[in-house]
XYZ file of C-alpha atoms in Angstrom:
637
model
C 57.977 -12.162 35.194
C 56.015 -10.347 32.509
C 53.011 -8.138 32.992
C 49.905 -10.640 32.701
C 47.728 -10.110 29.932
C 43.688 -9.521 30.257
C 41.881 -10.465 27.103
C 38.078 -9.873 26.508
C 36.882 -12.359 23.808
C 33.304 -12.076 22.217
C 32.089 -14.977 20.961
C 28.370 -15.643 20.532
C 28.718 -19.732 20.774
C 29.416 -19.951 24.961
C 30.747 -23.754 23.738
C 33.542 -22.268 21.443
C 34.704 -19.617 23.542
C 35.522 -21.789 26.649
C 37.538 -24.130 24.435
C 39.120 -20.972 22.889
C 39.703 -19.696 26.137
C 40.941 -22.963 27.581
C 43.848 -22.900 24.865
C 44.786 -19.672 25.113
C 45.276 -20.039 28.710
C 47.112 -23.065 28.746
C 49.392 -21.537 25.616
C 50.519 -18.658 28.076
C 50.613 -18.090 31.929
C 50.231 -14.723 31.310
C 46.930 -14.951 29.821
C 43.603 -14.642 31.116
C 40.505 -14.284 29.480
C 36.808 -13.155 29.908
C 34.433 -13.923 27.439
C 31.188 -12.018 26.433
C 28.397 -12.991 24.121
C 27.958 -10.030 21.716
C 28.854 -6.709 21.005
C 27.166 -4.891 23.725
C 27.915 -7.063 26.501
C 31.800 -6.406 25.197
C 31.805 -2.735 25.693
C 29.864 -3.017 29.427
C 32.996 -4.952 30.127
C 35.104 -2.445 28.294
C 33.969 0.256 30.220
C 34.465 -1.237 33.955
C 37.670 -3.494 33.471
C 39.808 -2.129 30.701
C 41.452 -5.806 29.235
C 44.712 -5.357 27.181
C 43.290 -6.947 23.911
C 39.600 -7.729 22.228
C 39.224 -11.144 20.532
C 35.668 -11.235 18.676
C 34.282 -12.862 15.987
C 32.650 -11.635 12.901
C 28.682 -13.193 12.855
C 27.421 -11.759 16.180
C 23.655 -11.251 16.529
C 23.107 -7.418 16.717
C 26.274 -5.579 15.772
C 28.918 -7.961 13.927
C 32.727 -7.524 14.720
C 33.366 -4.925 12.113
C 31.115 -2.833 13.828
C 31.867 -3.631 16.979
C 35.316 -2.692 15.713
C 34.396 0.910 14.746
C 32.536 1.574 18.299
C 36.360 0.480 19.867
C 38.058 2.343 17.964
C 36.065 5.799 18.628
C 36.388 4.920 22.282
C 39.724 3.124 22.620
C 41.617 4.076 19.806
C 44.386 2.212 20.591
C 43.118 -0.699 22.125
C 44.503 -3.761 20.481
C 41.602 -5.683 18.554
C 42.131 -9.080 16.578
C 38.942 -10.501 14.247
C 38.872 -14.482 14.634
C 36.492 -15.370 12.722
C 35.346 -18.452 10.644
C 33.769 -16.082 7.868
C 36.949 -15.833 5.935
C 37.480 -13.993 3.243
C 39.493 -10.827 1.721
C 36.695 -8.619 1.738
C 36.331 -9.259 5.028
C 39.801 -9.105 5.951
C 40.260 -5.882 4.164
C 37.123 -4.206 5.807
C 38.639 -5.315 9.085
C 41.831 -3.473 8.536
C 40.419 -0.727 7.292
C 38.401 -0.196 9.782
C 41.674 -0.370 12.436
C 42.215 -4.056 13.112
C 45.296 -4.692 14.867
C 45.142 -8.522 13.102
C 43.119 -10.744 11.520
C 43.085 -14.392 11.626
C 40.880 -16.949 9.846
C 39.173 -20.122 12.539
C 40.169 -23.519 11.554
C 43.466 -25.353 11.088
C 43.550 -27.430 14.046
C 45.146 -26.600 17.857
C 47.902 -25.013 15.968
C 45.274 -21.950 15.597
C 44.756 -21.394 19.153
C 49.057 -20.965 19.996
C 48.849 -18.613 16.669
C 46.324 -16.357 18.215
C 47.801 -16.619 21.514
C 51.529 -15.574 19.908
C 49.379 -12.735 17.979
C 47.515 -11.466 21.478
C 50.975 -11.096 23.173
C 53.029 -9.269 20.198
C 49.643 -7.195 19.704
C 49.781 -6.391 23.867
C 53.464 -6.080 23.652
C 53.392 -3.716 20.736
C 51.554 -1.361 22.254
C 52.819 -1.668 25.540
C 55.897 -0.890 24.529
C 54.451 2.542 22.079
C 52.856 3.699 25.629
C 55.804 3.345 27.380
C 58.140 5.522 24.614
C 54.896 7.903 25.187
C 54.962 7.771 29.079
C 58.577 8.412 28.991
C 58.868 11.464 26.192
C 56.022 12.812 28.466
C 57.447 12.025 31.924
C 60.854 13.808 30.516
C 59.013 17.184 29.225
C 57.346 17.356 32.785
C 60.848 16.936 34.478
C 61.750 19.540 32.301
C 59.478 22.029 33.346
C 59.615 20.907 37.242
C 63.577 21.664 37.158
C 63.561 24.514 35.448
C 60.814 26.115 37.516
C 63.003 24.804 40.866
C 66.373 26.515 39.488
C 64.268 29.772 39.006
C 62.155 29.839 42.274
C 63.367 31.559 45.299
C 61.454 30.382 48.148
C 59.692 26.971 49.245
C 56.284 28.636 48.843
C 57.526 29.676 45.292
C 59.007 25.874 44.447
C 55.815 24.125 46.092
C 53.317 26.474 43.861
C 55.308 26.114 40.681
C 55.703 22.404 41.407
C 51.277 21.861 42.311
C 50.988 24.248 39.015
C 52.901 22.072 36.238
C 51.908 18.705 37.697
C 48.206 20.031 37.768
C 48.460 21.407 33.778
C 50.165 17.642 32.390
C 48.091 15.437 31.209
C 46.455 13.062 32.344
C 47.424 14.572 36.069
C 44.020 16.052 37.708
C 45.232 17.819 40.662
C 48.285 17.983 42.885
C 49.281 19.264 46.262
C 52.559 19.771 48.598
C 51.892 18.930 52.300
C 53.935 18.831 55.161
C 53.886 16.734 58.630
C 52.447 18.744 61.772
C 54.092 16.834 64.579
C 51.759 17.812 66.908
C 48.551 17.322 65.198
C 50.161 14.083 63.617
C 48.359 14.953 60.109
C 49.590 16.247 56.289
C 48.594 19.875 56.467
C 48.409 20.898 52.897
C 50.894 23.711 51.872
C 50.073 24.082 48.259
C 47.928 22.835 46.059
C 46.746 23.179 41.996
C 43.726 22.057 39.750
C 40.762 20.602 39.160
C 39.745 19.864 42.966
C 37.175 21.840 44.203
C 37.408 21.844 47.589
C 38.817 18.369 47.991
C 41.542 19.261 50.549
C 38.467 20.482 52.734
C 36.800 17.393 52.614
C 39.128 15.367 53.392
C 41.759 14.801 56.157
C 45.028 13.384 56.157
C 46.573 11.145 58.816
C 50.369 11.427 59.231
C 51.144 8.446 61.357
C 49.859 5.228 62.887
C 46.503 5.608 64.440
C 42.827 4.364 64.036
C 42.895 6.982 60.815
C 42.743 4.800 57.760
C 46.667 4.773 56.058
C 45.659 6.311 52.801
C 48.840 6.982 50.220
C 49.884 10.422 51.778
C 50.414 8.331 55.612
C 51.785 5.176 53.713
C 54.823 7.940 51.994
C 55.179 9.778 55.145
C 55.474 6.429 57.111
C 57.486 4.509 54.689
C 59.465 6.832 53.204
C 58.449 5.409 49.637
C 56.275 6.509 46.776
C 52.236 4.712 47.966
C 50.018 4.697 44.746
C 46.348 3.318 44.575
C 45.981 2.411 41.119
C 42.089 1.915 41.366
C 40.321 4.397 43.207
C 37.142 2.493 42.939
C 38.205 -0.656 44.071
C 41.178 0.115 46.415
C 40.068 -0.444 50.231
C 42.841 1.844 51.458
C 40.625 4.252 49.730
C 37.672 4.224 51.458
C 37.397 7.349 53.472
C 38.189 9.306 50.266
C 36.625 7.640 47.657
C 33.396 9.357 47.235
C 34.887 12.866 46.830
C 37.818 11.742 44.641
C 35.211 9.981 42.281
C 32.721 13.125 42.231
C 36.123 15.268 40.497
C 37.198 12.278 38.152
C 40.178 11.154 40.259
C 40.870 7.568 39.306
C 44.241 6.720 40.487
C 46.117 8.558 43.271
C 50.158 8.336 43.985
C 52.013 10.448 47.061
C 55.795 10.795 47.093
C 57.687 11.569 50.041
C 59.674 14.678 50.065
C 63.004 13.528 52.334
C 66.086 15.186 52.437
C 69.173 13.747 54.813
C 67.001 11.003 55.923
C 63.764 13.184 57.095
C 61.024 13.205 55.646
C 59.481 17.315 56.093
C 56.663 16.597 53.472
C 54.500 14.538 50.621
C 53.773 15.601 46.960
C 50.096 13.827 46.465
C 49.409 13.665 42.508
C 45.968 12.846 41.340
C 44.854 11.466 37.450
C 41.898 11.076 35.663
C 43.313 7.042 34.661
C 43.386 4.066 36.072
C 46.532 2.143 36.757
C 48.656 4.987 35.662
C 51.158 4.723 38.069
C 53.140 2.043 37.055
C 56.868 1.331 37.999
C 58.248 3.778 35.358
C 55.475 6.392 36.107
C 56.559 5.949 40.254
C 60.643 6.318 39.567
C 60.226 9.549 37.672
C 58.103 10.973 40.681
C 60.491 9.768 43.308
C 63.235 11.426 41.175
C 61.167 14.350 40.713
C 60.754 14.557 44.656
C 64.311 14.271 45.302
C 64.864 17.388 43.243
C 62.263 19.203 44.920
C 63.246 18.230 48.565
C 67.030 18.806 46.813
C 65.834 22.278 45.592
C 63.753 23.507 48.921
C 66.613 22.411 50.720
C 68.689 24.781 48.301
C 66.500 27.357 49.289
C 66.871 27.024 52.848
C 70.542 27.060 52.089
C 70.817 30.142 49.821
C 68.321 31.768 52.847
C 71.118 31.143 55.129
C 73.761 32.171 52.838
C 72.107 35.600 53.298
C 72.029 35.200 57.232
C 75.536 33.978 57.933
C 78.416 33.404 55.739
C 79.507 30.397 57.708
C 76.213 28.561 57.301
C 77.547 28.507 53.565
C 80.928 26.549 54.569
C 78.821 24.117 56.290
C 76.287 23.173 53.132
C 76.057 19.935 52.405
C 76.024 20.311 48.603
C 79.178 22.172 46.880
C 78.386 25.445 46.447
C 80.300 27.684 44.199
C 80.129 31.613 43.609
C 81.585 33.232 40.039
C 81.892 36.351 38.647
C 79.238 36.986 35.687
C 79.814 35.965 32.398
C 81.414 39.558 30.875
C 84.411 39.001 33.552
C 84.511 35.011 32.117
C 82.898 33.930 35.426
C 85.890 33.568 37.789
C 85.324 31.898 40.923
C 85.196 34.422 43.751
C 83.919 31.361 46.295
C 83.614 27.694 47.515
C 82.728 25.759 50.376
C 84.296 23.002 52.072
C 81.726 20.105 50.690
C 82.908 21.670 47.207
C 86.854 21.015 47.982
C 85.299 17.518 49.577
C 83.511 16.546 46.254
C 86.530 18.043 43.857
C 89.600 17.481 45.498
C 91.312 21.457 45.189
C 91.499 23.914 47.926
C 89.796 27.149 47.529
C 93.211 29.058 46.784
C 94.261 27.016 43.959
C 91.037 27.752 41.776
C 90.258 31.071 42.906
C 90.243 33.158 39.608
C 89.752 30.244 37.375
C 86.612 28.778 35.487
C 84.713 26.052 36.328
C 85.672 24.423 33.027
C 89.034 23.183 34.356
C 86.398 20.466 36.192
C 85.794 18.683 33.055
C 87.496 15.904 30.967
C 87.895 13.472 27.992
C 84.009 11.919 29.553
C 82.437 14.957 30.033
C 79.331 14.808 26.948
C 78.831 18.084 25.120
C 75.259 18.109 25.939
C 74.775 19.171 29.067
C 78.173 21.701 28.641
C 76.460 23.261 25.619
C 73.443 23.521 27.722
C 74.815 25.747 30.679
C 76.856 27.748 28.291
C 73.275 28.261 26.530
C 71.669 29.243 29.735
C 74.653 31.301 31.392
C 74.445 33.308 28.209
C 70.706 33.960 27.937
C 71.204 34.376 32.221
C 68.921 31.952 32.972
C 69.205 29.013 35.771
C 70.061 25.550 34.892
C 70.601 22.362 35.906
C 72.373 19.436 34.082
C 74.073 16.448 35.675
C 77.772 15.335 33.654
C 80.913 13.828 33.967
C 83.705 15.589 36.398
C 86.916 15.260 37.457
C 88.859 15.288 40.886
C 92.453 16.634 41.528
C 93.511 13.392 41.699
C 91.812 12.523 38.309
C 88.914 10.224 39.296
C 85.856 11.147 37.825
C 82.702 11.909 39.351
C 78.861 12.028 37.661
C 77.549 15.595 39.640
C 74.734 17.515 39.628
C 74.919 21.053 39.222
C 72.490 23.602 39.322
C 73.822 27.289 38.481
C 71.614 30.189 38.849
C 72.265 34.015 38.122
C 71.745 36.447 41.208
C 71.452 39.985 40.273
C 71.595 43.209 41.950
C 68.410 45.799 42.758
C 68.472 46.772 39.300
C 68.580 43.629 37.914
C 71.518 42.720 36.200
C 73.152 39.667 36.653
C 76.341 40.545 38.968
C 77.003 36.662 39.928
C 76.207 33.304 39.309
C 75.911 30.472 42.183
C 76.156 27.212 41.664
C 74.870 23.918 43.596
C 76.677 20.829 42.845
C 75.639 17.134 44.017
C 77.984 14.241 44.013
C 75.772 11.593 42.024
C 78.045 8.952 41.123
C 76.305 6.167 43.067
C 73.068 6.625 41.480
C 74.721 6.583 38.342
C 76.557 3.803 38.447
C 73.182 1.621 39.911
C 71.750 2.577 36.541
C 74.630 1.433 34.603
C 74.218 -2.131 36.834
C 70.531 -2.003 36.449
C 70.463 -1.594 32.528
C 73.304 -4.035 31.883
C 71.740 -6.801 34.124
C 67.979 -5.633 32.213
C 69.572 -6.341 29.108
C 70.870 -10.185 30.346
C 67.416 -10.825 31.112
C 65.919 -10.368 28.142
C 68.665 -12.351 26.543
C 67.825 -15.030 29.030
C 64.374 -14.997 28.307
C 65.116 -15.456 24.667
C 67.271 -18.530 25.254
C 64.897 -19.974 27.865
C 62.026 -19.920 25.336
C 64.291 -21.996 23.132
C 65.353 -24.007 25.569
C 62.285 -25.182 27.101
C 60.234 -25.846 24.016
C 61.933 -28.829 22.844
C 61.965 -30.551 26.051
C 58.048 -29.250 26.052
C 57.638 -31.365 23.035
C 59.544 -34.328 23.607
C 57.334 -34.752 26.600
C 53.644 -34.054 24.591
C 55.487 -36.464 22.290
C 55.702 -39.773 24.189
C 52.638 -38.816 26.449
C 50.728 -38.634 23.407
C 52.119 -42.258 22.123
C 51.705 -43.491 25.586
C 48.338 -42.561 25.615
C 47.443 -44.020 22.066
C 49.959 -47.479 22.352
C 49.277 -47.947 26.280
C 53.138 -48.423 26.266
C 54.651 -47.427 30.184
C 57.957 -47.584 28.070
C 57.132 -44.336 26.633
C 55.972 -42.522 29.827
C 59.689 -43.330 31.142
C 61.381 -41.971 27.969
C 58.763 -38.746 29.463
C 60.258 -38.675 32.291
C 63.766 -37.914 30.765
C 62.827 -34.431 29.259
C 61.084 -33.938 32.444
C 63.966 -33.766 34.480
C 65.816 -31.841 31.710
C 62.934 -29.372 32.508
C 63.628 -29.722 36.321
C 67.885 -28.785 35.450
C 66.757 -26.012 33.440
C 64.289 -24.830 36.035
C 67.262 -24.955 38.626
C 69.744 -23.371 36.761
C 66.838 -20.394 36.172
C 66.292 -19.901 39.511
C 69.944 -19.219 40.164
C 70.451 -16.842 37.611
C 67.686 -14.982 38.372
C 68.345 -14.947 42.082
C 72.063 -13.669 40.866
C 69.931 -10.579 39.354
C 69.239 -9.123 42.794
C 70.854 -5.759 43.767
C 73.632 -6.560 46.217
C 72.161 -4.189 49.096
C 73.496 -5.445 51.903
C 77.382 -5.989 52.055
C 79.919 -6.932 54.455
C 83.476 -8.427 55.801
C 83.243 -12.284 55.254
C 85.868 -14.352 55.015
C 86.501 -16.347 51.676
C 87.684 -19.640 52.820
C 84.628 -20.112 54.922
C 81.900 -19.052 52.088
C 84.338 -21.587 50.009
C 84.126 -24.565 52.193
C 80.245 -23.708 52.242
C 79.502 -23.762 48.594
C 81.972 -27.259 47.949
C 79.775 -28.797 50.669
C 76.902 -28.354 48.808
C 78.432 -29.398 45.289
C 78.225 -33.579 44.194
C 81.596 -33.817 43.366
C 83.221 -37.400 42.496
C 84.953 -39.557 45.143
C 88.410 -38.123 45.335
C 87.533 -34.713 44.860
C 89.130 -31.666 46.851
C 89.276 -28.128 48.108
C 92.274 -26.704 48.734
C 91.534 -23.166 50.283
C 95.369 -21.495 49.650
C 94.344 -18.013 51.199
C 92.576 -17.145 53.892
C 91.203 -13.789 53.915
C 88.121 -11.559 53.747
C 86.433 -9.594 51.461
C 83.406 -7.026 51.260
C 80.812 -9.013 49.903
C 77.095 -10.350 50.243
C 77.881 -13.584 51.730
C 74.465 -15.379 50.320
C 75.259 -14.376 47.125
C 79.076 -15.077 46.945
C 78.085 -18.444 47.934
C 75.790 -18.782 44.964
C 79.013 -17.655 42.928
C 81.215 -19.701 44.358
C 78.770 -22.606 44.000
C 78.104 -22.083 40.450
C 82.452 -21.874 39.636
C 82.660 -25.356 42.061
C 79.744 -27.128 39.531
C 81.272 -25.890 36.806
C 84.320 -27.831 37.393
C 82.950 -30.766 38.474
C 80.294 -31.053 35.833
C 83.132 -30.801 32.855
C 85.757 -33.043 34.403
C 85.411 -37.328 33.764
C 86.333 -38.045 37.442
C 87.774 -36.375 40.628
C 88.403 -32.919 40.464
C 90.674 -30.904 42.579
C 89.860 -27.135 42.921
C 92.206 -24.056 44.407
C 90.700 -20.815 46.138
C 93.200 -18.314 46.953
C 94.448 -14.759 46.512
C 95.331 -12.041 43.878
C 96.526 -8.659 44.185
C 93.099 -6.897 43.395
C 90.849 -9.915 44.611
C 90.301 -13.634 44.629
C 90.870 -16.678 41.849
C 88.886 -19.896 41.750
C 91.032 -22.643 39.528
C 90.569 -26.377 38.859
C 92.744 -29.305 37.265
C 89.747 -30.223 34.431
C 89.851 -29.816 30.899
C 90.118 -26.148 30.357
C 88.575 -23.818 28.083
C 89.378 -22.791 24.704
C 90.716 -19.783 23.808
C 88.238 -19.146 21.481
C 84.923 -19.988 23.695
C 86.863 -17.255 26.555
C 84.836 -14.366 25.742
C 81.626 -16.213 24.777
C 81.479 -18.169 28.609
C 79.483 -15.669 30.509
C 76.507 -15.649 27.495
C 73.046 -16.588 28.615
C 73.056 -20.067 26.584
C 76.544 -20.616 25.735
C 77.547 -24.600 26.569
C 79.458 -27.136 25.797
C 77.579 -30.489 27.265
C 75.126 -31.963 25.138
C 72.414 -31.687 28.156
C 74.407 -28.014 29.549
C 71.561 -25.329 29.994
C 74.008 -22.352 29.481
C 73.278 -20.451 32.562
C 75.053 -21.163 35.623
C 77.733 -18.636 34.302
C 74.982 -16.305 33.360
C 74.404 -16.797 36.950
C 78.062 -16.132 37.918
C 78.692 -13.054 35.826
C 75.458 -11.804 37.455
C 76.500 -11.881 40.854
C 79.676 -10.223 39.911
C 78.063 -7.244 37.950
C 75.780 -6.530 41.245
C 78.526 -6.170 43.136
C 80.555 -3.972 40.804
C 83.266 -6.500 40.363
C 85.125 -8.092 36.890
C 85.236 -11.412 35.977
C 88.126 -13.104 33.617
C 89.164 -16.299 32.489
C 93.006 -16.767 32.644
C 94.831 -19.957 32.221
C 95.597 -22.209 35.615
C 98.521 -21.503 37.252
C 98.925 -24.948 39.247
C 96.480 -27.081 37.801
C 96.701 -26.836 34.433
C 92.915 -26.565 33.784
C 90.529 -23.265 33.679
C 91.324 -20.219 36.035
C 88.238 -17.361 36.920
C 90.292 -13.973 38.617
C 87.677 -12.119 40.551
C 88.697 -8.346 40.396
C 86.914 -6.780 43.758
């Protein structure tokens, strides 16, 4: 669901701003509003609860709107502010833009007024929403920058943990940062490094590492949970309390700590402090989890690269491919790899001694990050990109590598080692993750059409039931109400289908089949015919759903019994009926959010469908029936 919105609306007449308030809530769920009387009782409520958008009208007693205006904009200059006023005029709407109005809209003009300045507060909210986020993002990439850099150049743990407290410290609007680790036998986060504005915090404080009668602040929440713990609200967050009076006194206003785990064990916590509230949104919270990965990634390096000095076979037995080359004079030749290397890439060590790393890439491999190592290898500087590889056997890989130079006493670069991290999973859960982001927001599109003229059928004969005293028009009501009541079904599915498949297993088809049909209201006459019986890898709950969905869809566009085949093919299952078929032509278009053809279809039960197939990582096609005649859906698993 979309973020709610908070809206502060100053209005001098209490009678007009709880009906305008009244109507903006009931316009959109995600609206809530709090009112104040004039200007200064606005900017007290400014100050201690931050809304997303200021309503106010122009004749205030005291300061009017344009000059409550001009105060918001020195302090919030980006706060969005709409003037709705009854004072209309263009002088007044031109001194209200000037002065850094976000909009401007005139009172009067019936009800219709109230869902204008409701659509106006959410593209207002959404607008700059969406600017903060591109800024959050161009900002959250420069510091991951500068964090991987730093860990390809440091040599130690103390050195990456420093480096790491230092950069997080200097980016705004981050306060103070520190590394800790977990004392087993003191069962607390003993801080190993720490940088900024703090003043003695860390000695004012201490830090529970497990259960106990401590208080579980954020640190003990990430070391327990293995999971990024954020307290958005200093202030106001009871999980706070033992710490809140020191964190205030050095302007610490929201607080996040990220485990550090590497191979399942978590050895530390990076604890970030800011100088905002609510910074640490979902965005804000992925890029330090992926931050903390590469630092537990890189300290791990370390330890590796320690041992590499210790004992050669410690190397063999890395867990990321390491690789050792010549420098770049000699064309870097590889001189070295280790067995998780062969493991990742598919080639012994004897058949690409002597060659260049290049022979890894392919048609997919982007320029980019290539140009970049060739960049750094030539300036002899570390690196780290991740890009598109290739096995022996030609399947590609997405891998992390991070290549560093090591030189001799006097300096010069003699060889260049290289860390590389199979990454393909992670990869290929974005790819899911943005595809199935991008259905949604189609789906929210065609729900907000399809919902509003149901919406206003029902207003419709309510409102001439309520003027005539006719029942007859209540029961013409009801119709559109349980159109609602489909499309709120059909919703539910397809959302439900937009849940990351996380826990797999063997299940067998036929069964999960037999399931679903039971559940379908298929005519008298109707029939299953399970051909094949065999299992597949799959979440049962949700191939059920999918199954379910294919079974309705057949009955729903056949006049009368319908008989429907389950069975085998040679890279998964098919699901085929004896109805009417689809066109050709509507093929590709079956799987759009919306796409129908039944007068009262909702267009979603295949969004539903395609869905469930895209979080497993399977394809879906339409073919023509084999047996039946009718419309055929191949499953590739």
């Amino acid at each position: 669901m979309p973020d709610p919105i908070r809206v502060l609306h100053v209005e001098d007449d209490p009678n007009f701003g709880d009906l305008v308030a009244s109507y903006l809530e009931r316009e959109s769920d995600r609206i809530t509003v709090a009112s104040a009387r004039n200007a200064e009782e606005a900017l007290e409520q400014l100050s201690e609860k931050r809304p997303d958008c200021v309503v106010s009208d122009y004749d205030m007693p005291g300061r009017n709107g344009i000059e409550l205006l001009e105060t918001v904009r020195d302090r919030y200059p980006n706060l969005p502010f709409i003037l709705f006023t009854g004072k209309g005029s263009e002088e007044v709407a031109s001194e209200a833009i000037s002065a850094g109005a976000t909009d401007y809209l005139q009172k009067g003009g019936g009800t219709e007024q109230y869902a204008i300045l409701a659509n106006r507060v959410q593209n207002a909210v959404e607008r700059r929403r969406s600017s903060l986020r591109a800024e959050n993002l161009e900002r959250l990439r420069r510091l991951g920058g500068r964090i991987n850099r730093a860990l390809v150049q440091a040599s130690s743990r103390d050195e990456i943990e420093t480096a790491v407290c230092r950069i997080v410290a200097d980016a705004e609007p981050y306060r103070f940062a520190w590394v800790g680790e977990v004392d087993p036998e003191s069962d607390r986060v003993t801080p190993r490094a720490e940088a900024g504005t703090a003043d003695g915090y860390l000695e004012e404080v201490s830090v529970p590492a497990g259960e106990g009668p401590d208080q579980p602040g954020p640190a003990a929440v990430a070391v327990q949970e293995n999971r990024v713990a954020a307290s958005q609200r200093v202030e106001s967050d009871p999980l706070f309390d033992p710490w809140r009076e020191a964190a205030l006194e050095r302007g610490f206003r929201s607080v996040a700590a990220v485990p550090l785990e590497y191979d399942g064990t978590v050895f530390g916590v990076l604890v970030v402090y800011a100088g905002r509230e609510q910074l640490f949104d979902e965005a804000e919270q992925a890029l330090l989890a992926e931050l903390a990965a590469d630092i537990a990634h890189a300290i791990h390096a370390c330890k590796v690269r320690r041992e590499l000095e210790l004992r050669d076979q410690a190397i063999g037995e890395a867990p990321v491919g390491i690789v050792i080359t010549g420098n770049a004079d000699e064309g870097q030749p590889i001189r070295y790899v280790n067995d998780r290397f062969e493991e990742i890439t598919g080639y012994d060590e004897a058949e690409i001694r002597g060659r260049n790393c290049r022979f890894l890439q392919g048609p997919e491999t982007r320029e980019e990050p290539v140009t970049r190592m060739r960049e750094a290898i030539d300036e002899d500087e570390p690196v780290s990109v991740e890009l598109r590889n290739y096995r022996k056997n030609g399947d590609r890989f997405w891998n992390r590598v991070s290549i560093a130079p090591l030189r001799d006493e006097d300096g010069t670069v003699t060889n260049y080692v290289g860390f590389q991290e199979e990454i393909t999973d992670r990869k290929e859960r974005e790819r899911r993750l943005e595809r199935q982001n991008e259905r949604f927001d189609e789906l929210a599109s065609i729900v907000s059409h399809d919902l509003r003229t149901p919406v206003e059928t029902v207003r419709g004969w309510l409102e001439l039931a309520v003027e005539t005293g006719e029942v007859e028009h209540v029961k013409r009501a009801r119709d559109s109400i349980e159109r609602l009541d489909d499309l709120r079904e059909d919703l539910a599915d397809t959302l439900r289908s937009r849940e990351v498949v996380s826990e797999t297993r063997r299940v067998g088809l036929g069964r999960l089949a037999e399931d679903a049909w039971a559940r379908v209201d298929a005519a008298d006459g109707s029939d299953l015919r399970v051909v094949d019986q065999f299992d597949i890898t799959a979440d049962p709950d949700a191939t059920r759903r999918l199954l379910q969905n294919l079974f309705s869809n057949a009955v729903e566009h056949s006049e009368g019994a319908v008989t429907v085949r389950v069975g085998r093919t040679d890279g998964g299952f098919y699901v085929e009926d004896d109805g009417p078929g689809i066109r050709p032509e509507n093929r590709d278009a079956v799987f759009e959010a919306g796409f129908t053809t039944k007068a009262d279809g909702t267009g979603m039960g295949m969004v539903s469908v395609s869905g469930i197939v895209d979080a497993h990582g399977w394809r879906i096609e339409v073919a023509d029936a084999d047996a039946l005649n009718g419309t055929r859906f191949e499953i590739t698993v």
